[in-house]
Amino acid sequence: MPITLRDREILRLALPAFGALVAEPLFLLADYAIVGHGLGTTAVGALGVAGAVLATLVNLCVFLAYGTTASVARQSGAGNHGRAMRNGVDGIWLALAIGVALIALGWPLAPAMVDLFGAGPDQAALAVTYLRISLLGAPGMLVVLAGTGVLRGLQDTVTPLVVAVGSFALNAALNAWFVLGLHWGIAGSAWGTTLAQTLGAAVYLVVVVRGARRLGTPLMPDLAGVRQAGTAGFALLIRTVCLRIVLIVGTVVATRMGQAELAAYAIAGQVWNLMAFALDAIAIAGQAITGRSLGAGDTVATRAATRRMMQWGLWSGLALGVVVVAARPLLPGLFGADPAVTGELLAVLWPVALFQPICGVVFVLDGVLIGAGDQRYLAWAGVWTTLAYLPAAFLAAGFGVVALWCALGVWMIARLITLGRRAAGTAWLVTGA
C-alpha cells in the first residue's frame, strides 16, 4: 500500500495518537501485572470489577474528548480559531464539574456498584477500596479527556502523547513502589493511578490556558457554553452508555462463571482494550480530519480520507491479530496467572485475535461519524447493536468464557453493518461551522 500525501496527513495525527491511546490502557495493564504478582488472583479479580465500574463512570464522559475534538476541529476548519478555543475551555469547565459530582455520588454508592457484579466478599471488599480511592482522581481523569479533545481538534496529537507517556511512567513507578515496596495492597495501586492522572490533568490545564491567553479567549466559565457542551454531548452519552452496557454485562456473566474465568476475562479485556486503543488512533485522526474538512466545506476530501482510513483500519487490525497470536503463550506469565486462569486465558485469546480486523474498520467509521457531528445516528446505532449483543451474551453464559467473547464478536459485526451503511450515504456530510 503506497504512502500518499493523504496517508502522511493521517499518519501525522494517528501515530502520536497511537502512542497516547496505548498508554491509557497501560495504566491498568501495569496495575494488573503488579497486583497479580504482588497480591494474587483474588486481587486481580477485584481490580477487574473495580476497573469496570470506574471505566464505566469515566467513559460515560468520553464525549468530553470526542465532542470537543469535533467542535474544535470544525470551528478551526472554518477559520474561527477564537470560537474553537472557547469551546475547548467550556469543555474543561464541564469536565471539572462532572468530576466533582462523580466523587460526591460515587463514594457512598461504591459498595452497591460493586455488588452489581456479584463478586465474593473478599473480592468485593478489595474492589470497594480501589474504587473509592480512584474516584478522587475523577476530576483529573475528565480534564485529561477534555484537554485531549481540545488539542486533537487543533490537529495536535503530539502533546497528548508526551503527557500520556509521562503519566504512564509515573503510574508504573508509583504502583510498584506503593504495592511492592510499601505493601499498601490494592489501595497502593489505586493511589498510584490517581496521582498520575491528576498530574497529567495539571499539564493539560497549563497548555490550554496558554493557548487561550494567546488568542484572547476568556478563561472564566461561560455557563451558556458549558450547557451547550453538555447538551451536544447527550447523544454521545447514549452511545457510550450502550458501549458500557455491553462491557458490564460481559463482566457480570464472567463473574458468575467463577474466579478463574473472571480473572481470564479481565486480563483478556485489558489486552482487547490495548488493541482497541491502538486501532482507535486512526479513528482519532478521522475525527480531526473529518471535522476540519467538513468545516471547510470539502466533502470530496472527507470521502477520500474516509476510504483511506478504512483501509488503514483493516490492515492494522490484521497486524494486531497476528501480534496477539504471537504473544499468546507469554501473557499468562506476564500477569502471574495460576494454572486454572492460564488455561482459560490461552483459550479466550483466540477470538480476541480473530475479531481485530473487524474492530479496525468499525473504529474508523465510528471516528469519522463523530468528527462529522453525526451523534444522533450513533446513539440509535448503539441501541440497536446492544440489543443484538445481549441475547448472545446470556446464551454464552452456559458455554464458558470463549463463547462469551464470541458474543462480543456478534456485537462488533452488528456495529460494522450499522456504521457501514451510514457512511455509504450522504446524510452525515454536513458542511460549515
Coordinates of C-alpha atoms in Angstrom, one line a residue:
M1 CA 0.0 0.0 0.0
P2 CA 2.0 3.1 -1.3
I3 CA 2.2 6.1 1.1
T4 CA 0.3 9.1 -0.4
L5 CA 0.1 12.7 0.8
R6 CA -3.3 11.8 2.4
D7 CA -1.6 8.9 4.2
R8 CA 1.0 11.3 5.5
E9 CA -1.7 13.5 7.0
I10 CA -3.4 10.5 8.6
L11 CA -0.1 9.2 10.0
R12 CA 0.9 12.7 11.3
L13 CA -2.2 12.6 13.5
A14 CA -2.6 8.9 14.1
L15 CA 1.0 7.9 15.1
P16 CA 1.2 10.2 18.1
A17 CA -2.5 9.4 18.9
F18 CA -1.5 5.7 18.8
G19 CA 1.2 6.3 21.5
A20 CA -1.2 8.3 23.7
L21 CA -4.1 5.9 23.4
V22 CA -1.9 2.8 24.0
A23 CA -0.5 4.5 27.2
E24 CA -4.1 4.8 28.6
P25 CA -4.8 1.0 28.9
L26 CA -1.2 0.5 30.0
F27 CA -2.3 2.3 33.2
L28 CA -4.5 -0.7 34.0
L29 CA -2.2 -3.3 32.4
A30 CA 0.5 -2.1 34.8
D31 CA -1.9 -2.3 37.7
Y32 CA -2.9 -5.9 36.7
A33 CA 0.7 -7.0 36.4
I34 CA 1.8 -5.5 39.7
V35 CA -1.3 -6.6 41.6
G36 CA -1.1 -10.1 40.0
H37 CA 2.4 -10.7 41.1
G38 CA 2.1 -9.0 44.5
L39 CA -1.4 -9.8 45.7
G40 CA -2.7 -12.8 43.8
T41 CA -5.8 -13.9 41.8
T42 CA -8.4 -12.6 44.2
A43 CA -7.0 -9.1 44.0
V44 CA -6.8 -9.3 40.2
G45 CA -10.5 -10.2 40.0
A46 CA -11.3 -7.3 42.4
L47 CA -9.3 -5.0 40.2
G48 CA -11.3 -6.2 37.2
V49 CA -14.6 -5.4 38.9
A50 CA -13.5 -2.0 40.3
G51 CA -11.9 -1.2 37.0
A52 CA -15.1 -2.0 35.1
V53 CA -17.1 0.3 37.5
L54 CA -14.5 3.2 37.2
A55 CA -14.2 2.8 33.5
T56 CA -18.0 3.0 33.2
L57 CA -18.2 6.2 35.2
V58 CA -15.3 7.9 33.4
N59 CA -16.0 6.6 29.9
L60 CA -19.6 7.7 30.1
C61 CA -18.0 11.2 29.8
V62 CA -15.9 10.3 26.8
F63 CA -17.9 12.9 24.9
L64 CA -15.7 15.4 26.7
A65 CA -12.9 14.3 24.3
Y66 CA -14.9 13.3 21.3
G67 CA -17.4 16.1 21.2
T68 CA -14.7 18.7 21.9
T69 CA -12.5 17.3 19.2
A70 CA -15.3 17.5 16.6
S71 CA -16.4 21.0 17.6
V72 CA -12.9 22.5 17.9
A73 CA -11.8 20.9 14.6
R74 CA -14.9 22.2 12.7
Q75 CA -14.5 25.7 14.0
S76 CA -10.8 25.6 13.2
G77 CA -11.6 24.4 9.7
A78 CA -14.0 27.3 9.2
G79 CA -11.3 29.7 10.4
N80 CA -13.0 30.6 13.7
H81 CA -9.9 30.0 16.0
G82 CA -11.2 32.0 18.9
R83 CA -14.5 30.2 18.9
A84 CA -12.7 26.9 18.7
M85 CA -10.7 27.7 21.9
R86 CA -13.8 29.0 23.7
N87 CA -15.4 25.6 23.0
G88 CA -12.4 23.9 24.5
V89 CA -12.4 26.0 27.7
D90 CA -16.1 25.3 28.2
G91 CA -15.4 21.6 27.8
I92 CA -12.8 21.7 30.6
W93 CA -15.1 23.5 33.0
L94 CA -17.8 20.9 32.3
A95 CA -15.2 18.2 33.0
L96 CA -14.3 19.6 36.4
A97 CA -18.0 19.9 37.3
I98 CA -18.8 16.3 36.4
G99 CA -15.6 15.1 38.1
V100 CA -16.6 16.6 41.4
A101 CA -20.2 15.2 41.0
L102 CA -18.7 11.7 40.4
I103 CA -16.8 11.9 43.7
A104 CA -19.9 13.0 45.6
L105 CA -22.1 10.3 44.2
G106 CA -19.7 7.5 43.7
W107 CA -18.1 7.4 47.2
P108 CA -21.3 6.4 49.1
L109 CA -22.6 4.2 46.3
A110 CA -19.3 2.3 45.8
P111 CA -20.4 -0.9 47.7
A112 CA -23.7 -1.0 45.8
M113 CA -22.0 -0.6 42.4
V114 CA -19.5 -3.4 43.2
D115 CA -22.3 -5.7 44.4
L116 CA -23.9 -5.5 41.0
F117 CA -21.1 -7.7 39.7
G118 CA -21.8 -10.5 42.2
A119 CA -18.3 -10.7 43.5
G120 CA -17.5 -12.7 46.6
P121 CA -17.0 -11.0 50.0
D122 CA -13.1 -10.8 49.7
Q123 CA -13.1 -9.5 46.1
A124 CA -15.9 -7.0 46.9
A125 CA -14.1 -5.5 49.8
L126 CA -10.9 -5.0 47.8
A127 CA -12.9 -3.7 44.8
V128 CA -14.6 -1.0 47.0
T129 CA -11.3 0.1 48.4
Y130 CA -9.8 0.5 45.0
L131 CA -12.9 2.2 43.6
R132 CA -13.2 4.8 46.4
I133 CA -9.6 5.9 46.2
S134 CA -9.6 6.0 42.4
L135 CA -12.7 8.2 42.4
L136 CA -10.6 11.0 44.0
G137 CA -8.8 11.2 40.6
A138 CA -12.1 11.6 38.6
P139 CA -11.8 15.3 38.1
G140 CA -8.2 14.9 36.8
M141 CA -9.3 12.0 34.5
L142 CA -12.1 14.0 32.9
V143 CA -9.9 17.1 32.5
V144 CA -7.5 14.8 30.6
L145 CA -10.3 13.8 28.3
A146 CA -11.4 17.4 27.6
G147 CA -7.9 18.7 27.2
T148 CA -7.0 15.9 24.8
G149 CA -10.1 16.8 22.8
V150 CA -9.0 20.4 22.6
L151 CA -5.6 19.6 21.3
R152 CA -6.8 16.9 18.8
G153 CA -9.3 19.4 17.4
L154 CA -6.4 21.8 16.8
Q155 CA -4.7 19.0 14.9
D156 CA -2.1 18.5 17.7
T157 CA -1.7 14.8 18.8
V158 CA 1.9 15.1 19.8
T159 CA 1.3 16.9 23.2
P160 CA -1.2 14.3 24.3
L161 CA 1.4 11.7 23.5
V162 CA 4.0 13.4 25.7
V163 CA 1.6 13.8 28.6
A164 CA 0.3 10.2 28.3
V165 CA 3.8 8.6 28.2
G166 CA 4.9 10.7 31.2
S167 CA 1.8 9.8 33.1
F168 CA 2.2 6.1 32.4
A169 CA 5.8 6.1 33.5
L170 CA 4.9 7.8 36.7
N171 CA 1.9 5.5 37.2
A172 CA 4.1 2.4 36.8
A173 CA 6.7 3.7 39.2
L174 CA 4.2 4.7 41.9
N175 CA 2.3 1.4 41.7
A176 CA 5.4 -0.6 42.0
W177 CA 6.5 1.5 45.0
F178 CA 3.2 1.6 46.8
V179 CA 2.2 -2.1 46.2
L180 CA 5.5 -4.0 46.2
G181 CA 7.7 -1.6 48.2
L182 CA 5.4 0.0 50.8
H183 CA 3.0 -3.0 50.8
W184 CA -0.1 -0.8 50.7
G185 CA -2.1 -3.6 49.0
I186 CA -4.7 -2.8 46.4
A187 CA -5.0 0.7 47.9
G188 CA -1.5 1.5 46.7
S189 CA -2.4 0.6 43.2
A190 CA -5.3 3.0 43.3
W191 CA -3.3 5.8 44.8
G192 CA -0.6 5.4 42.1
T193 CA -3.1 5.7 39.2
T194 CA -5.0 8.6 40.9
L195 CA -1.8 10.7 41.4
A196 CA -0.5 10.1 37.9
Q197 CA -3.8 11.1 36.3
T198 CA -4.1 14.2 38.4
L199 CA -0.6 15.4 37.5
G200 CA -1.4 14.7 33.8
A201 CA -4.5 16.9 34.1
A202 CA -2.4 19.7 35.5
V203 CA -0.2 19.7 32.4
Y204 CA -3.3 20.0 30.1
L205 CA -4.5 22.9 32.1
V206 CA -1.3 24.7 31.6
V207 CA -1.3 24.1 27.9
V208 CA -4.9 25.1 27.3
V209 CA -4.5 28.3 29.5
R210 CA -1.5 29.4 27.5
G211 CA -3.4 28.8 24.2
A212 CA -6.4 30.7 25.4
R213 CA -4.4 33.7 26.6
R214 CA -2.6 33.8 23.2
L215 CA -5.9 34.0 21.4
G216 CA -7.5 36.4 23.9
T217 CA -10.1 33.8 25.0
P218 CA -11.6 34.3 28.4
L219 CA -10.8 31.6 31.0
M220 CA -13.8 32.1 33.3
P221 CA -16.7 29.7 32.7
D222 CA -19.4 30.7 30.2
L223 CA -22.5 29.0 31.6
A224 CA -24.3 29.1 28.3
G225 CA -21.3 27.5 26.6
V226 CA -20.9 24.8 29.3
R227 CA -24.6 24.0 29.0
Q228 CA -24.2 23.8 25.2
A229 CA -21.2 21.4 25.6
G230 CA -23.3 19.2 27.8
T231 CA -26.3 19.2 25.5
A232 CA -24.2 18.5 22.4
G233 CA -22.7 15.5 24.2
F234 CA -26.0 13.9 25.2
A235 CA -26.3 11.7 22.1
L236 CA -22.7 10.6 22.5
L237 CA -23.5 9.8 26.1
I238 CA -26.3 7.5 25.0
R239 CA -23.8 5.9 22.6
T240 CA -21.3 5.4 25.4
V241 CA -24.0 4.0 27.7
C242 CA -24.7 1.3 25.2
L243 CA -21.0 0.5 24.9
R244 CA -20.7 0.3 28.7
I245 CA -23.8 -1.9 29.0
V246 CA -22.1 -4.4 26.6
L247 CA -18.8 -4.4 28.7
I248 CA -20.6 -4.5 32.0
V249 CA -22.9 -7.4 31.0
G250 CA -19.8 -9.3 29.8
T251 CA -18.1 -8.8 33.2
V252 CA -21.2 -9.8 35.1
V253 CA -21.6 -13.0 33.1
A254 CA -17.9 -13.8 33.6
T255 CA -18.1 -13.1 37.3
R256 CA -20.8 -15.8 37.7
M257 CA -18.7 -18.3 35.9
G258 CA -16.1 -18.4 38.6
Q259 CA -12.9 -16.7 39.8
A260 CA -10.6 -18.3 37.2
E261 CA -13.0 -17.3 34.4
L262 CA -13.4 -13.8 35.7
A263 CA -9.6 -13.3 36.0
A264 CA -9.1 -14.6 32.5
Y265 CA -11.8 -12.4 31.1
A266 CA -10.5 -9.4 32.9
I267 CA -6.9 -9.9 31.6
A268 CA -8.2 -10.6 28.1
G269 CA -10.3 -7.5 28.4
Q270 CA -7.2 -5.4 29.0
V271 CA -5.5 -7.0 26.0
W272 CA -8.6 -6.2 23.9
N273 CA -8.6 -2.6 25.3
L274 CA -4.9 -2.2 24.4
M275 CA -5.6 -3.3 20.8
A276 CA -8.8 -1.2 20.7
F277 CA -6.9 2.0 21.7
A278 CA -4.2 1.2 19.2
L279 CA -6.8 0.9 16.4
D280 CA -8.6 4.0 17.7
A281 CA -5.6 6.1 16.8
I282 CA -6.8 6.1 13.2
A283 CA -10.3 6.9 14.4
I284 CA -8.9 9.9 16.3
A285 CA -7.3 11.1 13.0
G286 CA -10.7 10.6 11.4
Q287 CA -12.4 12.8 14.0
A288 CA -9.9 15.6 13.5
I289 CA -9.7 15.4 9.7
T290 CA -13.4 15.0 9.2
G291 CA -14.3 17.9 11.5
R292 CA -11.8 20.2 9.8
S293 CA -12.6 19.2 6.2
L294 CA -16.4 19.5 6.7
G295 CA -15.9 22.8 8.5
A296 CA -14.1 24.0 5.4
G297 CA -16.9 22.7 3.2
D298 CA -14.8 20.0 1.4
T299 CA -16.9 16.8 1.1
V300 CA -14.7 15.3 -1.6
A301 CA -11.7 15.3 0.7
T302 CA -13.8 13.9 3.5
R303 CA -14.9 10.9 1.4
A304 CA -11.4 10.2 0.1
A305 CA -9.9 10.3 3.6
T306 CA -12.6 8.0 5.0
R307 CA -12.0 5.4 2.3
R308 CA -8.2 5.5 3.0
M309 CA -8.6 5.3 6.8
M310 CA -10.9 2.3 6.4
Q311 CA -8.1 0.6 4.5
W312 CA -5.6 1.5 7.3
G313 CA -8.1 0.2 9.9
L314 CA -8.4 -3.2 8.2
W315 CA -4.7 -3.8 7.7
S316 CA -3.9 -2.6 11.2
G317 CA -6.5 -4.9 12.7
L318 CA -4.9 -7.9 10.8
A319 CA -1.5 -7.0 12.0
L320 CA -2.7 -6.7 15.7
G321 CA -4.5 -10.0 15.4
V322 CA -1.2 -11.6 14.5
V323 CA 0.6 -9.9 17.4
V324 CA -2.0 -11.3 19.8
V325 CA -1.5 -14.8 18.5
A326 CA 2.3 -14.5 18.7
A327 CA 2.2 -13.1 22.3
R328 CA -0.4 -15.5 23.5
P329 CA 2.0 -18.1 25.1
L330 CA 3.7 -15.3 27.1
L331 CA 0.7 -13.4 28.5
P332 CA -0.3 -15.8 31.4
G333 CA 3.2 -15.5 32.9
L334 CA 3.2 -11.7 32.5
F335 CA 0.2 -11.4 34.8
G336 CA 1.2 -14.1 37.3
A337 CA -1.8 -16.3 36.3
D338 CA -2.3 -19.6 38.1
P339 CA -2.9 -22.8 36.1
A340 CA -6.7 -22.5 36.1
V341 CA -6.5 -18.9 34.9
T342 CA -3.8 -19.8 32.3
G343 CA -6.0 -22.4 30.6
E344 CA -9.0 -20.1 30.3
L345 CA -6.8 -17.2 29.1
L346 CA -5.0 -19.1 26.4
A347 CA -8.3 -20.3 25.0
V348 CA -10.0 -16.9 25.0
L349 CA -7.1 -15.1 23.3
W350 CA -8.0 -16.8 20.0
P351 CA -11.3 -14.9 19.5
V352 CA -9.6 -11.7 20.8
A353 CA -7.2 -12.0 17.8
L354 CA -9.8 -13.1 15.3
F355 CA -12.0 -10.0 15.6
Q356 CA -9.3 -7.4 15.4
P357 CA -9.7 -6.7 11.6
I358 CA -13.4 -6.0 12.1
C359 CA -12.6 -3.8 15.0
G360 CA -10.2 -1.8 12.9
V361 CA -12.9 -0.9 10.3
V362 CA -15.6 -0.2 13.0
F363 CA -13.4 2.1 15.0
V364 CA -12.5 4.2 11.9
L365 CA -16.2 4.6 10.9
D366 CA -17.1 5.5 14.4
G367 CA -14.4 8.2 14.5
V368 CA -15.4 9.6 11.1
L369 CA -19.1 9.9 12.1
I370 CA -18.2 11.5 15.5
G371 CA -16.0 14.0 13.6
A372 CA -18.9 14.8 11.4
G373 CA -21.1 15.5 14.4
D374 CA -23.5 12.6 13.5
Q375 CA -24.1 11.9 17.2
R376 CA -27.8 11.3 16.9
Y377 CA -27.3 8.4 14.4
L378 CA -24.5 7.0 16.6
A379 CA -26.9 6.9 19.6
W380 CA -29.6 5.0 17.7
A381 CA -27.0 2.6 16.2
G382 CA -25.6 2.0 19.8
V383 CA -29.1 1.0 21.0
W384 CA -29.7 -1.5 18.1
T385 CA -26.3 -3.1 18.3
T386 CA -26.6 -3.5 22.1
L387 CA -29.9 -5.3 21.6
A388 CA -28.1 -7.7 19.2
Y389 CA -25.4 -8.4 21.8
L390 CA -27.5 -9.1 24.9
P391 CA -29.1 -12.4 23.8
A392 CA -25.8 -13.7 22.5
A393 CA -24.1 -12.9 25.9
F394 CA -26.8 -14.5 28.0
L395 CA -26.8 -17.6 25.7
A396 CA -23.0 -17.8 26.1
A397 CA -23.3 -17.9 29.9
G398 CA -23.7 -21.7 29.9
F399 CA -20.8 -22.4 27.5
G400 CA -17.8 -20.7 29.0
V401 CA -15.6 -17.6 28.6
V402 CA -14.7 -18.3 24.9
A403 CA -18.4 -18.3 24.0
L404 CA -18.8 -15.1 25.9
W405 CA -16.0 -13.5 23.9
C406 CA -17.7 -14.7 20.7
A407 CA -20.8 -12.8 21.8
L408 CA -18.6 -9.6 21.6
G409 CA -17.8 -10.6 18.0
V410 CA -21.6 -10.6 17.3
W411 CA -21.7 -7.1 18.7
M412 CA -18.8 -5.9 16.5
I413 CA -20.3 -7.3 13.4
A414 CA -23.6 -5.5 14.2
R415 CA -21.7 -2.3 14.6
L416 CA -19.9 -2.9 11.2
I417 CA -23.2 -3.2 9.5
T418 CA -24.9 -0.1 11.0
L419 CA -21.9 2.2 10.7
G420 CA -21.0 1.0 7.2
R421 CA -24.5 1.7 5.9
R422 CA -24.4 5.2 7.3
A423 CA -21.0 6.0 5.9
A424 CA -22.1 4.9 2.4
G425 CA -24.9 7.6 2.4
T426 CA -24.7 11.4 2.4
A427 CA -26.8 12.4 5.4
W428 CA -23.7 12.8 7.6
L429 CA -21.9 15.1 5.2
V430 CA -23.0 18.4 6.7
T431 CA -20.6 21.3 5.9
G432 CA -19.8 24.6 7.5
A433 CA -19.1 25.9 11.1

